[in-house]
Amino acid sequence: MAETSGRKLVVEVCNAKNLMPKDGQGTASAYAIVDFDGQRRRTKTKSRDLNPQWDERHEFIVHDTESMASEILEINLYNDKKTGKRSTFLGKVKITGSTFVKSGSETLVYYPLEKRSVFSQIKGELGLKVYYIDEDPPAADAAAAEQKNDAAAPAEATEEKPQENAAKDEEKKEDKVEEEKKEDEKPAPKEETKAEETSNPPQAPPPPPPEVENPPIAQTEKPKQQQQKEKQGQIQKRSDLNVNDIELRSLSSDRSRSSYDLVDPMPFLYVRVSKAKLANPGSGSSVYAKLVIGTHSIKTRSETDKDWDQVFAFDKEGLNSTSLEVSVWSEEKKEDNQITEICLGTVSFDLQEVPKRVPPDSPLAPQWYTLESENSQGNDVMLAAWIGTQADEAFQEAWQSDSGGLIPETRSKVYLSPKLWYLRLTVIQTQDLQIGSGSEAKVRNPELYVKAQLGAQVFKTGRTSIGSSSSSSANPTWNEDLIFVAAEPFEPFLVVTVEDVSHSQTVGQAKIHVSSIERRTDDRTEPKSRWFNLVGDENRPYTGRIHVRVCLEGGYHVIDEAAHVTSDVRAAAKQLVKSPIGLLEVGIRGATNLLPVKTKDGTRGTTDAYVVAKYGPKWVRTRTILDRFNPRWNEQYTWDVYDPCTVLTIGVFDNGRYKHDEAAGRPNKDVRIGKIRIRLSTLDTNRVYMNCYSLTVLLPSGAKKMGEIEIAVRFSCSSWLSLMQAYANPILPRMHYVRPFGPAQQDILRHMAMRIVTTRLARSEPHLGQEVVQFMLDTDTHVWSMRRSKANWFRVVGCLSRLATLARWLDGIRTWVHPPTTVLVHVLLLAIVLCPNLVLPTVFMYAFLILVMRFRYRPRVPQNMDLRISYVDGVSLDELDEEFDGLPTTRSPEQVRIRYDRLRSLAGRAQILLGDVAAQGERLEALFNWRDPRATGIFVVFCLMASLVFYVVPFKGFVLGAGFYYLRHPRFRDDMPSVPANFFRRLPSFSDQIM
């Protein structure tokens, strides 16, 4: 039962930092009140300390493990009025139960203190460790004691009320502003605590340790939980789901909270064949059942005990008969290995009489049916037949006619990416190293470096020489960070090796248990450094020791996909994950006009299509529809959304793995059919988008349209305010900004994470192929491509074209191409000079009107990948072939030489452009560093004259004169460049110093 779940929540109140002084003397005497599930605990009071240190542990009983994720842990800080002027509020912290971690994964997390009302003056942080412990269920006497305590809880609550009301009245008089804004807050003065301690003993099963001054204040049970317990009764509670319980909880609730309203119901004929009862059972003979509907025929497995319990699902649209025949057969193997089959009877059903079932109706109970037979009488079969949809509970376990039966590679599956962490290894120094003979080491000054290996990842520090300086003669020092990507479950060891470059040998190595490495969530706490002994070969059990600092960084999000298609931005540490802001529902309806990608029986083309959708760590794979060019899946999935500026990726593939290549002895690879991306920020909330998207795949022969896919998407959000707040928050967690990685290092770590995800998903059963994962993650975006380079170039040109359009418009005004427009600009210039305070309001009002007018032309359909922007039609076949060529190249030397010459010509033009851009900045810099003394002297005289002129001429007059001069009529202009342009172009740059 829920009352005997055997789970405890442990809250360690460690310390607080930078509290607000509230005692009138520039300090505060703080204590904390911890509330969870109707249970309350109080810490000691730390007198006159704005950075109090408690280090107290408090335990709470978790009455219902399944509802723990929806519970709220609340910690309130107060200033003790016994040591100050009054008991005032110092701040609070609220933590949702979904962020609680299991014992062993806890770490110190600093939570910013929240305000109680708008007018509260709160600052500081509270350091907590929150985790839960699963224990064995208590005995019956403990359950009886708990029931007795539950009966006493109302009396305790009754005694509490007068004291709480009195405390509230007292605090209202002392702090009127705060209490008007917060009516339901429960202040906890010290007198209230003492009174409750006297009248109410603690009810927690483990008694508090004797050194704790303040025992639990009260323990009550919420009425809603009592109702849940009465309703659930003897339902067995599920066990803990380890590290990915957030994703698994969303996964397990897909069927319950999804009503399949984004897809069409697909009628299936379900037949559950349970068992048979024979009048004359033969000894040693096996029995199977056979189902026949027109040309469809399927058999159950052969069992000797006549018990099958198998479900068969026939796609009703593919049936070519109106009757179902179920027959039972007996097969017996004789001495000469010949098998004789005997029909024991048949029962027929008219499909028009089969009942319909729609969840949440209960499953249809199987019934006994008499088998009709002339030779064998008195045999019965137990079965149930009904018409249902793909939402039926039996669909996942059933033999499916449209996906080839019970083939594991064609079933719908859900996969989870491994939980990734960054592992930071700081190599500090080594001591007592034993390197060869002493004389040899002194003469040669050996160079050392440290190599660390985690799985397939290997990183090295820089080299340092022993004896190069007096300080490093005995203890070489590095102080370098090595960053790895670690995936749960972790590799067993992190191997640290000291290598001698000059001797080409290993000095020694140390193994660090990854499971024992400390975890941290921010940079406020520095992990402790540790010494490890270095071990050589069998003859050298000790070769020195190494000083390192190692930790698992939970404050980062490990990026495992291309930056432009990011679907998850949460930190690795569960404690830092906030509640989801919305729900993404995707209905994968079907595809049309798919092209054949392989041949069947060597005679005709066919396609066995399935869909993979990826968002966050959750991957979904639909069932494979065999041999259809217009497959209909009609499967619906859901994801929790934590950030709206993320991307959903959907890919379509041809299944080549369910048929193994008998000649090669390995499965074939899945073929790409196409991919689409949908950015969630472009979707309106609570609106269903049901559209068809073109599936295009890029081949060495060019872009090829493979068909269309129909997708229904809905992004629902219950809180509009939380959605708006997401746009003001940083995209990535805090550690990415306070201790960022370099661009090159981040790129290396991203590709490591991609390889880890690819490897782990390839271990699943059935496999999610390497080619599928790489296509979904866009692992080849770093590879140079002529097509992508041209596409990015034209993107830049497209952005600059807006500026060019503005420049042409200004030049048209300046040259009086349209005189009325130029006259209006003169009037606008006068208005700006005479009324400068109206400039900004006019600009923003103009922008507002433009945006409002363009609202009618906003995109109505979520945008997919654009072939024109991708520039797939503007490149030659040789350039596409170059993009698909691997590293190293497999093309002929002559072809590679042609491509290299082409690349050199393009790079030459880019080189000239970079030089021209650099020259403009160098000319401006030369104006101030006297590289051209005469030019700088002219500029000095100009600055002096300009300063004197601007002292006399008002700024308005200068703007008006400069504007009229710029807009002067062409008859007053010269055809040659202006004096300032000539002067700037004559300034020197470093172009003449380039060899």
PDB file of C-alpha atoms in Angstrom, residues 9 11 13 31-44 56-63 72-78 116 153 156-157 159-165 167-168 171 184-197 200-204 206 208 212-222:
ATOM      1  CA  LEU A   9      12.993  11.878   1.522  1.00  0.00           C
ATOM      2  CA  VAL A  11      16.748  17.053   3.040  1.00  0.00           C
ATOM      3  CA  VAL A  13      20.029  21.981   4.923  1.00  0.00           C
ATOM      4  CA  TYR A  31      16.514  29.367  10.907  1.00  0.00           C
ATOM      5  CA  ALA A  32      14.719  27.244   8.299  1.00  0.00           C
ATOM      6  CA  ILE A  33      11.294  25.586   8.252  1.00  0.00           C
ATOM      7  CA  VAL A  34      11.122  22.587   5.899  1.00  0.00           C
ATOM      8  CA  ASP A  35       7.668  21.401   4.744  1.00  0.00           C
ATOM      9  CA  PHE A  36       6.908  18.307   2.705  1.00  0.00           C
ATOM     10  CA  ASP A  37       3.733  16.288   2.386  1.00  0.00           C
ATOM     11  CA  GLY A  38       2.194  17.707   5.566  1.00  0.00           C
ATOM     12  CA  GLN A  39       5.385  17.106   7.582  1.00  0.00           C
ATOM     13  CA  ARG A  40       7.416  19.944   9.023  1.00  0.00           C
ATOM     14  CA  ARG A  41      10.941  20.215  10.405  1.00  0.00           C
ATOM     15  CA  ARG A  42      12.872  23.133  11.899  1.00  0.00           C
ATOM     16  CA  THR A  43      16.605  23.796  11.965  1.00  0.00           C
ATOM     17  CA  LYS A  44      18.647  25.462  14.680  1.00  0.00           C
ATOM     18  CA  GLU A  56      21.446  19.426   9.406  1.00  0.00           C
ATOM     19  CA  ARG A  57      19.754  16.332   8.006  1.00  0.00           C
ATOM     20  CA  HIS A  58      15.968  15.931   8.089  1.00  0.00           C
ATOM     21  CA  GLU A  59      13.960  12.911   6.974  1.00  0.00           C
ATOM     22  CA  PHE A  60      10.401  12.805   5.678  1.00  0.00           C
ATOM     23  CA  ILE A  61       8.133   9.864   4.944  1.00  0.00           C
ATOM     24  CA  VAL A  62       6.994   9.554   1.322  1.00  0.00           C
ATOM     25  CA  HIS A  63       3.459   8.191   1.602  1.00  0.00           C
ATOM     26  CA  ILE A  72       6.397  20.328  -3.538  1.00  0.00           C
ATOM     27  CA  LEU A  73       9.210  20.654  -1.015  1.00  0.00           C
ATOM     28  CA  GLU A  74       9.149  24.132   0.526  1.00  0.00           C
ATOM     29  CA  ILE A  75      11.846  25.667   2.723  1.00  0.00           C
ATOM     30  CA  ASN A  76      11.182  29.031   4.403  1.00  0.00           C
ATOM     31  CA  LEU A  77      13.885  31.088   6.113  1.00  0.00           C
ATOM     32  CA  TYR A  78      13.027  33.369   9.042  1.00  0.00           C
ATOM     33  CA  ARG A 116       6.944  36.014  -0.681  1.00  0.00           C
ATOM     34  CA  ALA A 153      -3.439  14.007  13.146  1.00  0.00           C
ATOM     35  CA  GLU A 156      -2.912  17.963  16.292  1.00  0.00           C
ATOM     36  CA  ALA A 157      -4.141  20.139  13.481  1.00  0.00           C
ATOM     37  CA  GLU A 159      -4.392  22.364  18.467  1.00  0.00           C
ATOM     38  CA  GLU A 160      -2.185  24.075  15.908  1.00  0.00           C
ATOM     39  CA  LYS A 161      -4.787  26.492  14.608  1.00  0.00           C
ATOM     40  CA  PRO A 162      -5.097  28.905  17.596  1.00  0.00           C
ATOM     41  CA  GLN A 163      -1.327  29.188  17.834  1.00  0.00           C
ATOM     42  CA  GLU A 164      -0.948  29.815  14.107  1.00  0.00           C
ATOM     43  CA  ASN A 165      -3.723  32.423  14.114  1.00  0.00           C
ATOM     44  CA  ALA A 167       1.201  34.211  15.356  1.00  0.00           C
ATOM     45  CA  LYS A 168      -0.339  35.554  12.174  1.00  0.00           C
ATOM     46  CA  GLU A 171       3.127  39.396  12.557  1.00  0.00           C
ATOM     47  CA  ASP A 184      -1.686  31.940   2.799  1.00  0.00           C
ATOM     48  CA  GLU A 185       1.922  32.015   4.022  1.00  0.00           C
ATOM     49  CA  LYS A 186       2.509  30.329   7.403  1.00  0.00           C
ATOM     50  CA  PRO A 187       5.123  32.177   9.502  1.00  0.00           C
ATOM     51  CA  ALA A 188       6.828  30.058  12.125  1.00  0.00           C
ATOM     52  CA  PRO A 189       7.975  32.066  15.143  1.00  0.00           C
ATOM     53  CA  LYS A 190       9.954  30.349  17.830  1.00  0.00           C
ATOM     54  CA  GLU A 191       7.122  30.369  20.403  1.00  0.00           C
ATOM     55  CA  GLU A 192       4.906  28.430  18.045  1.00  0.00           C
ATOM     56  CA  THR A 193       7.643  25.882  17.588  1.00  0.00           C
ATOM     57  CA  LYS A 194       8.105  25.379  21.306  1.00  0.00           C
ATOM     58  CA  ALA A 195       4.398  25.031  21.958  1.00  0.00           C
ATOM     59  CA  GLU A 196       4.047  22.421  19.271  1.00  0.00           C
ATOM     60  CA  GLU A 197       7.085  20.590  20.534  1.00  0.00           C
ATOM     61  CA  ASN A 200       2.889  17.085  19.826  1.00  0.00           C
ATOM     62  CA  PRO A 201       5.661  14.496  19.812  1.00  0.00           C
ATOM     63  CA  PRO A 202       7.205  13.694  16.418  1.00  0.00           C
ATOM     64  CA  GLN A 203       5.506  10.985  14.416  1.00  0.00           C
ATOM     65  CA  ALA A 204       8.348   9.963  12.128  1.00  0.00           C
ATOM     66  CA  PRO A 206      12.960   6.874  13.117  1.00  0.00           C
ATOM     67  CA  PRO A 208      15.518  12.225  15.734  1.00  0.00           C
ATOM     68  CA  VAL A 212      19.289  17.911  17.349  1.00  0.00           C
ATOM     69  CA  GLU A 213      17.778  20.675  19.412  1.00  0.00           C
ATOM     70  CA  ASN A 214      14.553  21.161  17.493  1.00  0.00           C
ATOM     71  CA  PRO A 215      12.614  17.970  16.675  1.00  0.00           C
ATOM     72  CA  PRO A 216       9.892  17.832  14.004  1.00  0.00           C
ATOM     73  CA  ILE A 217       7.180  20.429  14.522  1.00  0.00           C
ATOM     74  CA  ALA A 218       4.190  18.582  13.152  1.00  0.00           C
ATOM     75  CA  GLN A 219       3.246  15.804  10.796  1.00  0.00           C
ATOM     76  CA  THR A 220      -0.151  15.823   9.142  1.00  0.00           C
ATOM     77  CA  GLU A 221      -1.519  14.062   6.122  1.00  0.00           C
ATOM     78  CA  LYS A 222      -3.188  15.788   3.254  1.00  0.00           C
TER      79      LYS A 222
END
